[in-house]
């Protein structure tokens, strides 16, 4: 939930745990759960946090089998981030990527 909250507050430029932020494009790559479970969790988070509205792009993805130490996977992810003008990448959890 902290990664999800961080992504949403950065995209909206809201305060994050008391620290000011500016709106930036954010991608949250979640590798612990399926895309369907992630979507349900995101919908629940947004429903319970209606005051947190994004002004910059925010992408929630759960790519099955992503390995950041695989050059093809890394380059594909890098290409998508550049194409979508993502400035902050959050991976959750980092140890499984």
Coordinates of N, CA and C in Angstrom, one line a residue, residues 19-90:
X19 N 6.0 15.4 3.2 CA 6.9 16.1 2.4 C 6.3 16.6 1.1
X20 N 6.6 17.8 0.7 CA 6.0 18.4 -0.5 C 6.5 17.7 -1.8
X21 N 5.7 17.5 -2.8 CA 6.1 16.9 -4.0 C 5.6 17.8 -5.2
X22 N 6.1 17.5 -6.4 CA 5.6 18.1 -7.6 C 5.0 17.0 -8.5
X23 N 4.0 17.3 -9.3 CA 3.4 16.3 -10.1 C 4.4 15.7 -11.1
X24 N 4.6 14.4 -11.2 CA 5.5 13.8 -12.1 C 4.8 12.5 -12.7
X25 N 5.1 12.1 -13.9 CA 4.6 10.9 -14.4 C 5.2 9.7 -13.7
X26 N 4.4 8.7 -13.3 CA 4.8 7.6 -12.4 C 4.3 6.3 -13.0
X27 N 5.2 5.3 -12.9 CA 4.8 3.9 -13.2 C 5.1 3.1 -12.0
X28 N 4.1 2.3 -11.6 CA 4.2 1.3 -10.5 C 4.2 0.0 -11.1
X29 N 5.3 -0.7 -11.0 CA 5.4 -2.1 -11.5 C 5.3 -3.0 -10.4
X30 N 4.3 -3.8 -10.3 CA 4.0 -4.7 -9.2 C 4.2 -6.1 -9.7
X31 N 5.1 -6.8 -9.2 CA 5.4 -8.2 -9.6 C 5.0 -9.3 -8.7
X32 N 4.3 -8.9 -7.6 CA 3.8 -9.9 -6.7 C 2.5 -10.5 -7.0
X33 N 1.7 -9.7 -7.8 CA 0.3 -10.1 -8.0 C -0.1 -10.0 -9.5
X34 N -1.2 -10.6 -9.9 CA -1.6 -10.5 -11.2 C -2.2 -9.2 -11.5
X35 N -2.4 -8.8 -12.8 CA -2.9 -7.6 -13.2 C -4.3 -7.4 -12.7
X36 N -5.1 -8.5 -12.7 CA -6.5 -8.4 -12.2 C -6.5 -8.1 -10.7
X37 N -5.7 -8.7 -9.9 CA -5.7 -8.4 -8.4 C -5.2 -7.0 -8.2
X38 N -4.2 -6.6 -9.0 CA -3.7 -5.2 -8.9 C -4.8 -4.2 -9.2
X39 N -5.5 -4.4 -10.3 CA -6.6 -3.5 -10.6 C -7.6 -3.4 -9.5
X40 N -8.0 -4.5 -8.9 CA -8.9 -4.5 -7.8 C -8.4 -3.7 -6.6
X41 N -7.1 -3.9 -6.3 CA -6.5 -3.2 -5.2 C -6.4 -1.7 -5.5
X42 N -6.1 -1.3 -6.7 CA -6.0 0.1 -7.1 C -7.4 0.7 -7.0
X43 N -8.4 0.1 -7.5 CA -9.8 0.6 -7.5 C -10.2 0.8 -6.0
X44 N -9.9 -0.1 -5.1 CA -10.2 0.0 -3.7 C -9.4 1.2 -3.1
X45 N -8.2 1.4 -3.5 CA -7.4 2.5 -3.0 C -8.0 3.8 -3.4
X46 N -8.3 3.9 -4.7 CA -8.9 5.2 -5.2 C -10.2 5.5 -4.6
X47 N -11.0 4.5 -4.4 CA -12.3 4.7 -3.8 C -12.2 5.2 -2.3
X48 N -11.2 4.7 -1.6 CA -11.0 5.2 -0.3 C -10.1 6.4 -0.1
X49 N -9.6 6.9 -1.2 CA -8.7 8.1 -1.2 C -9.2 9.1 -2.4
X50 N -10.4 9.5 -2.3 CA -11.0 10.3 -3.5 C -10.3 11.7 -3.6
X51 N -9.7 12.2 -2.6 CA -9.0 13.5 -2.7 C -7.7 13.5 -3.4
X52 N -7.2 12.3 -3.7 CA -5.9 12.1 -4.3 C -6.1 11.9 -5.8
X53 N -6.1 13.0 -6.6 CA -6.4 13.0 -8.0 C -5.1 13.3 -8.7
X54 N -4.7 12.5 -9.7 CA -3.5 12.7 -10.5 C -3.6 13.8 -11.5
X55 N -2.6 14.6 -11.7 CA -2.5 15.5 -12.8 C -1.5 15.1 -13.8
X56 N -0.7 14.1 -13.5 CA 0.3 13.6 -14.4 C 0.0 12.1 -14.6
X57 N 0.5 11.5 -15.7 CA 0.2 10.1 -16.0 C 0.6 9.2 -14.8
X58 N -0.2 8.2 -14.6 CA 0.1 7.2 -13.6 C -0.3 5.8 -14.2
X59 N 0.7 5.0 -14.3 CA 0.5 3.6 -14.8 C 0.7 2.6 -13.8
X60 N -0.2 1.7 -13.7 CA -0.2 0.5 -12.8 C 0.0 -0.7 -13.6
X61 N 1.1 -1.4 -13.5 CA 1.3 -2.6 -14.3 C 1.8 -3.8 -13.5
X62 N 1.4 -5.0 -13.9 CA 1.8 -6.2 -13.2 C 2.3 -7.2 -14.3
X63 N 3.4 -6.9 -14.9 CA 3.9 -7.8 -16.0 C 4.4 -9.1 -15.5
X64 N 3.7 -10.2 -15.9 CA 4.1 -11.5 -15.5 C 5.5 -11.9 -16.1
X65 N 6.4 -12.3 -15.2 CA 7.7 -12.8 -15.6 C 8.7 -11.8 -15.9
X66 N 8.4 -10.5 -15.5 CA 9.4 -9.4 -15.7 C 10.7 -9.7 -14.9
X67 N 11.8 -9.6 -15.5 CA 13.1 -9.7 -14.9 C 14.0 -8.5 -15.3
X68 N 14.3 -7.6 -14.4 CA 15.1 -6.4 -14.7 C 16.5 -6.7 -15.0
X69 N 17.0 -7.9 -14.7 CA 18.4 -8.3 -15.0 C 18.4 -9.0 -16.4
X70 N 17.3 -9.1 -17.1 CA 17.2 -9.6 -18.4 C 17.2 -8.4 -19.3
X71 N 18.2 -8.3 -20.2 CA 18.4 -7.1 -21.0 C 17.2 -6.8 -21.9
X72 N 16.6 -7.8 -22.5 CA 15.4 -7.6 -23.3 C 14.2 -7.0 -22.5
X73 N 14.0 -7.6 -21.3 CA 12.9 -7.1 -20.5 C 13.2 -5.7 -20.0
X74 N 14.5 -5.4 -19.6 CA 14.9 -4.1 -19.2 C 14.7 -3.0 -20.3
X75 N 15.1 -3.4 -21.5 CA 15.0 -2.4 -22.6 C 13.6 -2.2 -23.0
X76 N 12.7 -3.2 -23.0 CA 11.3 -3.1 -23.3 C 10.7 -2.1 -22.3
X77 N 11.0 -2.3 -21.0 CA 10.4 -1.5 -19.9 C 10.9 -0.1 -20.1
X78 N 12.2 0.1 -20.4 CA 12.8 1.4 -20.6 C 12.1 2.2 -21.7
X79 N 11.9 1.5 -22.8 CA 11.2 2.0 -24.0 C 9.8 2.5 -23.7
X80 N 9.1 1.7 -22.9 CA 7.7 2.1 -22.5 C 7.7 3.3 -21.6
X81 N 8.7 3.4 -20.7 CA 8.7 4.5 -19.8 C 9.1 5.8 -20.5
X82 N 10.0 5.7 -21.4 CA 10.3 6.9 -22.2 C 9.1 7.3 -23.1
X83 N 8.5 6.4 -23.7 CA 7.4 6.7 -24.6 C 6.2 7.3 -23.8
X84 N 6.0 6.9 -22.6 CA 4.9 7.4 -21.8 C 5.3 8.6 -20.9
X85 N 6.6 9.1 -21.0 CA 7.1 10.2 -20.3 C 7.0 10.0 -18.8
X86 N 7.4 8.8 -18.4 CA 7.4 8.5 -16.9 C 8.7 9.0 -16.3
X87 N 8.6 9.7 -15.2 CA 9.8 10.3 -14.6 C 10.2 9.5 -13.3
X88 N 9.2 8.8 -12.7 CA 9.5 8.0 -11.5 C 9.0 6.5 -11.8
X89 N 9.9 5.6 -11.5 CA 9.5 4.2 -11.6 C 9.6 3.6 -10.2
X90 N 8.5 3.0 -9.8 CA 8.4 2.3 -8.5 C 8.2 0.8 -8.8

